[in-house]
Tab-separated table of C-alpha atoms in Angstrom:
chain	number	residue	atom	x	y	z
A	1	MET	CA	83.779	15.778	-106.659
A	2	ASN	CA	81.024	18.231	-105.923
A	3	ASN	CA	78.401	15.647	-106.717
A	4	ILE	CA	79.885	13.218	-104.219
A	5	PHE	CA	80.009	15.941	-101.538
A	6	TRP	CA	76.395	16.903	-102.056
A	7	GLN	CA	75.257	13.288	-102.022
A	8	ARG	CA	76.975	12.690	-98.695
A	9	ALA	CA	75.629	15.916	-97.220
A	10	SER	CA	72.095	15.019	-98.341
A	11	THR	CA	72.379	11.531	-96.853
A	12	LEU	CA	73.644	12.915	-93.460
A	13	LEU	CA	70.878	15.507	-93.377
A	14	ALA	CA	68.262	12.850	-94.071
A	15	LEU	CA	69.552	10.575	-91.284
A	16	THR	CA	69.586	13.508	-88.856
A	17	SER	CA	65.967	14.401	-89.700
A	18	VAL	CA	64.784	10.808	-89.262
A	19	THR	CA	66.546	10.472	-85.897
A	20	PHE	CA	65.095	13.763	-84.636
A	21	VAL	CA	61.546	12.889	-85.717
A	22	GLY	CA	61.818	9.438	-84.123
A	23	MET	CA	62.927	10.810	-80.763
A	24	MET	CA	60.095	13.371	-80.355
A	25	PRO	CA	57.233	10.871	-79.525
A	26	VAL	CA	59.456	9.056	-77.095
A	27	ARG	CA	60.269	12.231	-75.190
A	28	ALA	CA	56.649	13.312	-75.251
A	29	GLU	CA	55.561	9.900	-74.024
A	30	ASN	CA	58.204	9.950	-71.296
A	31	THR	CA	57.075	13.416	-70.289
A	32	THR	CA	53.456	12.253	-70.121
A	33	ILE	CA	54.394	9.179	-68.125
A	34	SER	CA	56.475	11.289	-65.732
A	35	SER	CA	53.593	13.731	-65.248
A	36	ASP	CA	51.205	10.849	-64.582
A	37	ASN	CA	53.643	9.400	-62.065
A	38	VAL	CA	53.920	12.737	-60.276
A	39	VAL	CA	50.123	13.106	-60.083
A	40	GLN	CA	49.725	9.526	-58.889
A	41	LYS	CA	52.416	9.997	-56.232
A	42	GLN	CA	50.707	13.179	-55.034
A	43	GLU	CA	47.374	11.345	-54.775
A	44	ASN	CA	48.997	8.459	-52.939
A	45	SER	CA	50.693	10.902	-50.578
A	46	SER	CA	47.386	12.638	-49.888
A	47	GLU	CA	45.657	9.321	-49.213
A	48	THR	CA	48.483	8.184	-46.968
A	49	ALA	CA	48.480	11.474	-45.042
A	50	GLY	CA	44.713	11.325	-44.625
A	51	THR	CA	44.910	7.740	-43.447
A	52	THR	CA	47.694	8.555	-41.021
A	53	LEU	CA	45.813	11.514	-39.559
A	54	THR	CA	42.644	9.466	-39.268
A	55	SER	CA	44.515	6.642	-37.574
A	56	ALA	CA	46.222	9.052	-35.174
A	57	SER	CA	42.881	10.673	-34.336
A	58	ALA	CA	41.374	7.265	-33.668
A	59	LEU	CA	44.271	6.329	-31.405
A	60	LEU	CA	43.936	9.579	-29.472
A	61	ALA	CA	40.160	9.367	-29.210
A	62	ALA	CA	39.968	5.702	-28.235
A	63	PRO	CA	41.501	5.949	-24.746
A	64	THR	CA	39.321	8.961	-23.889
A	65	SER	CA	36.121	7.183	-24.865
A	66	GLN	CA	37.219	4.077	-23.028
A	67	ILE	CA	37.894	6.100	-19.902
A	68	GLU	CA	34.527	7.855	-20.135
A	69	GLN	CA	32.635	4.608	-20.685
A	70	THR	CA	34.447	2.612	-18.014
A	71	PRO	CA	32.143	2.395	-14.942
A	72	THR	CA	33.510	2.878	-11.441
A	73	ALA	CA	33.284	-0.393	-9.614
A	74	THR	CA	32.641	-0.501	-5.873
A	75	THR	CA	33.719	-3.699	-4.231
A	76	PRO	CA	31.806	-5.175	-1.288
A	77	GLN	CA	34.904	-4.622	0.853
A	78	ALA	CA	34.880	-0.872	0.065
A	79	GLU	CA	31.153	-0.673	0.871
A	80	SER	CA	31.640	-2.452	4.196
A	81	THR	CA	34.523	-0.100	5.010
A	82	GLN	CA	32.314	2.927	4.365
A	83	VAL	CA	29.564	1.510	6.585
A	84	ALA	CA	32.108	0.777	9.320
A	85	GLN	CA	33.235	4.400	9.197
A	86	VAL	CA	29.662	5.611	9.617
A	87	VAL	CA	28.630	3.378	12.552
A	88	SER	CA	31.295	1.771	14.723
A	89	PRO	CA	30.018	0.845	18.233
A	90	GLY	CA	32.520	1.585	20.977
A	91	ARG	CA	34.466	4.184	19.028
A	92	THR	CA	35.723	7.516	20.356
A	93	THR	CA	33.470	10.473	19.620
A	94	ARG	CA	34.366	14.154	19.524
A	95	SER	CA	33.492	14.373	23.253
A	96	GLY	CA	35.912	11.601	24.238
A	97	PRO	CA	36.237	7.801	24.445
A	98	SER	CA	33.557	5.261	25.278
A	99	TYR	CA	33.379	4.040	28.891
A	100	ILE	CA	31.542	1.892	31.441
A	101	GLY	CA	31.295	2.646	35.144
A	102	ILE	CA	29.253	3.123	38.280
A	103	GLY	CA	27.541	6.022	39.963
A	104	GLY	CA	24.670	7.208	42.096
A	105	ASN	CA	21.256	8.597	41.308
A	106	ILE	CA	19.729	11.475	43.244
A	107	GLY	CA	15.945	11.538	42.853
A	108	LEU	CA	14.149	14.857	42.665
A	109	THR	CA	10.516	14.127	41.821
A	110	GLY	CA	8.235	11.317	40.628
A	111	ASN	CA	7.215	7.842	41.760
A	112	THR	CA	9.739	5.460	40.144
A	113	THR	CA	13.261	4.477	41.189
A	114	LEU	CA	14.551	7.344	39.022
A	115	SER	CA	13.023	9.724	41.565
A	116	GLU	CA	14.823	8.010	44.474
A	117	GLY	CA	18.353	7.707	45.724
A	118	ALA	CA	19.844	4.579	44.137
A	119	PHE	CA	22.970	2.848	42.901
A	120	SER	CA	23.528	3.124	39.137
A	121	VAL	CA	25.494	1.459	36.367
A	122	ILE	CA	26.423	3.887	33.591
A	123	SER	CA	27.997	3.669	30.158
A	124	LYS	CA	28.739	5.509	26.970
A	125	ILE	CA	29.001	3.652	23.663
A	126	GLY	CA	30.205	5.813	20.775
A	127	LEU	CA	28.434	5.089	17.488
A	128	THR	CA	29.663	7.806	15.147
A	129	ARG	CA	31.803	10.912	15.530
A	130	ASN	CA	28.806	12.864	16.864
A	131	LEU	CA	26.397	10.272	18.308
A	132	SER	CA	26.507	7.977	21.334
A	133	ALA	CA	24.211	5.553	23.108
A	134	ARG	CA	24.290	5.996	26.918
A	135	PRO	CA	22.454	3.059	28.484
A	136	ALA	CA	22.217	3.118	32.283
A	137	ALA	CA	20.440	1.219	35.019
A	138	VAL	CA	19.103	2.851	38.177
A	139	ILE	CA	18.919	-0.127	40.542
A	140	GLY	CA	16.229	-0.320	43.256
A	141	ASP	CA	12.991	-2.098	44.125
A	142	ASN	CA	11.795	-1.431	40.568
A	143	THR	CA	14.935	-0.975	38.487
A	144	VAL	CA	14.683	1.640	35.775
A	145	PHE	CA	16.645	1.219	32.551
A	146	LEU	CA	17.558	4.378	30.683
A	147	ILE	CA	18.384	4.085	26.975
A	148	PRO	CA	19.091	7.510	25.469
A	149	LEU	CA	20.742	8.395	22.150
A	150	THR	CA	22.747	11.597	22.564
A	151	VAL	CA	24.506	14.173	20.420
A	152	ASP	CA	28.054	14.731	21.700
A	153	PHE	CA	29.663	18.162	21.558
A	154	PRO	CA	33.418	18.881	21.417
A	155	GLN	CA	35.374	19.344	24.625
A	156	GLU	CA	35.648	22.872	25.997
A	157	ASN	CA	38.106	24.195	28.561
A	158	LEU	CA	36.804	25.829	31.752
A	159	GLU	CA	39.334	28.474	32.718
A	160	VAL	CA	38.055	28.581	36.313
A	161	THR	CA	38.590	24.884	37.055
A	162	GLN	CA	41.167	24.167	34.327
A	163	LEU	CA	39.082	21.134	33.328
A	164	ASN	CA	37.779	20.070	29.943
A	165	ILE	CA	34.073	19.353	29.712
A	166	ALA	CA	32.110	17.799	26.848
A	167	PRO	CA	28.332	18.465	26.897
A	168	TYR	CA	25.774	16.034	25.497
A	169	ILE	CA	22.010	16.043	25.043
A	170	GLY	CA	19.506	13.588	23.603
A	171	GLY	CA	16.507	11.411	24.185
A	172	GLY	CA	15.249	7.854	24.170
A	173	VAL	CA	13.146	5.549	26.338
A	174	ALA	CA	12.943	4.719	30.040
A	175	VAL	CA	11.777	1.256	31.115
A	176	SER	CA	10.499	0.725	34.657
A	177	THR	CA	10.503	-2.942	35.722
A	178	GLY	CA	8.400	-4.632	38.377
A	179	ARG	CA	4.880	-5.971	38.526
A	180	ASP	CA	3.574	-3.212	36.305
A	181	SER	CA	6.400	-2.716	33.790
A	182	THR	CA	5.958	0.502	31.893
A	183	VAL	CA	7.814	2.345	29.142
A	184	GLY	CA	8.011	6.089	28.732
A	185	ALA	CA	9.884	8.775	26.867
A	186	LEU	CA	13.212	10.003	28.192
A	187	ILE	CA	15.147	13.263	27.925
A	188	SER	CA	18.793	13.193	28.970
A	189	GLY	CA	21.535	15.805	29.115
A	190	GLY	CA	24.794	16.402	30.936
A	191	VAL	CA	28.566	16.661	30.655
A	192	ASP	CA	31.540	14.312	30.478
A	193	VAL	CA	34.749	15.390	32.232
A	194	PRO	CA	37.917	13.520	31.162
A	195	LEU	CA	40.152	13.078	34.226
A	196	SER	CA	42.874	10.932	32.626
A	197	PRO	CA	43.357	8.758	29.531
A	198	GLN	CA	41.639	5.919	31.440
A	199	ILE	CA	39.007	7.698	33.569
A	200	THR	CA	36.029	9.929	32.699
A	201	ALA	CA	33.676	11.547	35.210
A	202	THR	CA	30.107	12.267	34.175
A	203	GLY	CA	27.043	14.028	35.487
A	204	GLY	CA	23.624	14.500	33.972
A	205	VAL	CA	19.911	15.015	34.421
A	206	ASN	CA	17.363	12.411	33.280
A	207	VAL	CA	13.681	13.216	32.868
A	208	SER	CA	11.316	10.313	32.147
A	209	PHE	CA	7.599	10.329	31.371
A	210	ILE	CA	6.252	6.991	32.598
A	211	ASP	CA	3.277	7.410	34.927
A	212	GLU	CA	4.353	10.831	36.068
A	213	THR	CA	7.280	13.079	35.324
A	214	ASP	CA	10.309	11.559	37.068
A	215	VAL	CA	13.492	13.564	37.439
A	216	GLY	CA	16.829	12.272	38.658
A	217	VAL	CA	20.416	13.523	38.733
A	218	LEU	CA	23.013	10.882	37.913
A	219	VAL	CA	26.683	11.282	38.868
A	220	GLY	CA	29.365	8.681	38.225
A	221	VAL	CA	32.791	7.727	36.958
A	222	GLY	CA	33.659	5.444	34.072
A	223	TYR	CA	36.615	3.433	32.775
A	224	ASN	CA	37.504	4.299	29.188
A	225	PHE	CA	37.793	1.570	26.553
């Protein structure tokens, strides 16, 4: 009886030892494989994070570089618009609108029609906000054409007369016609007085240097356009 018991106990102990020894490499191998998997997953995660950050940086940087490298294009229409804003014949200047009219010349000194009493045609043609051309013709035996370019000043109110005046001053050329046509320098200055939205009065002094120094005072009225 005892022999049978000990035989069975020995057999059970042997089977238990074999099973335990056989399971140890498997567990160790599984542990190693699991550790390798964890390391590999960490590496993959690091690579993925690095790639994601790099991609995000590229996406953020790309639009900025594109904006910096994109040149500003100026179309011919924009250029023509800018030129039109600089010089626009017939425009209103800071002294008032452009006009054309008639007047009279009062001669003071000299030997051309500018120094005589004569009928005159006057005008103001605004070029820019500050500049105007003021061609005029003093009509007589030898008509004199005055072509000054003037700087226009803003309108000022005269408290005594309750009128607005806009001074101007400039220079150009004077052309005396006739048998001996001559050209000389011209100095011109005066004031414009707006009387209504349609009418502007003007008065000025013109000094030309043709043969001699000719001085005339021109007074007139113009229709605004």
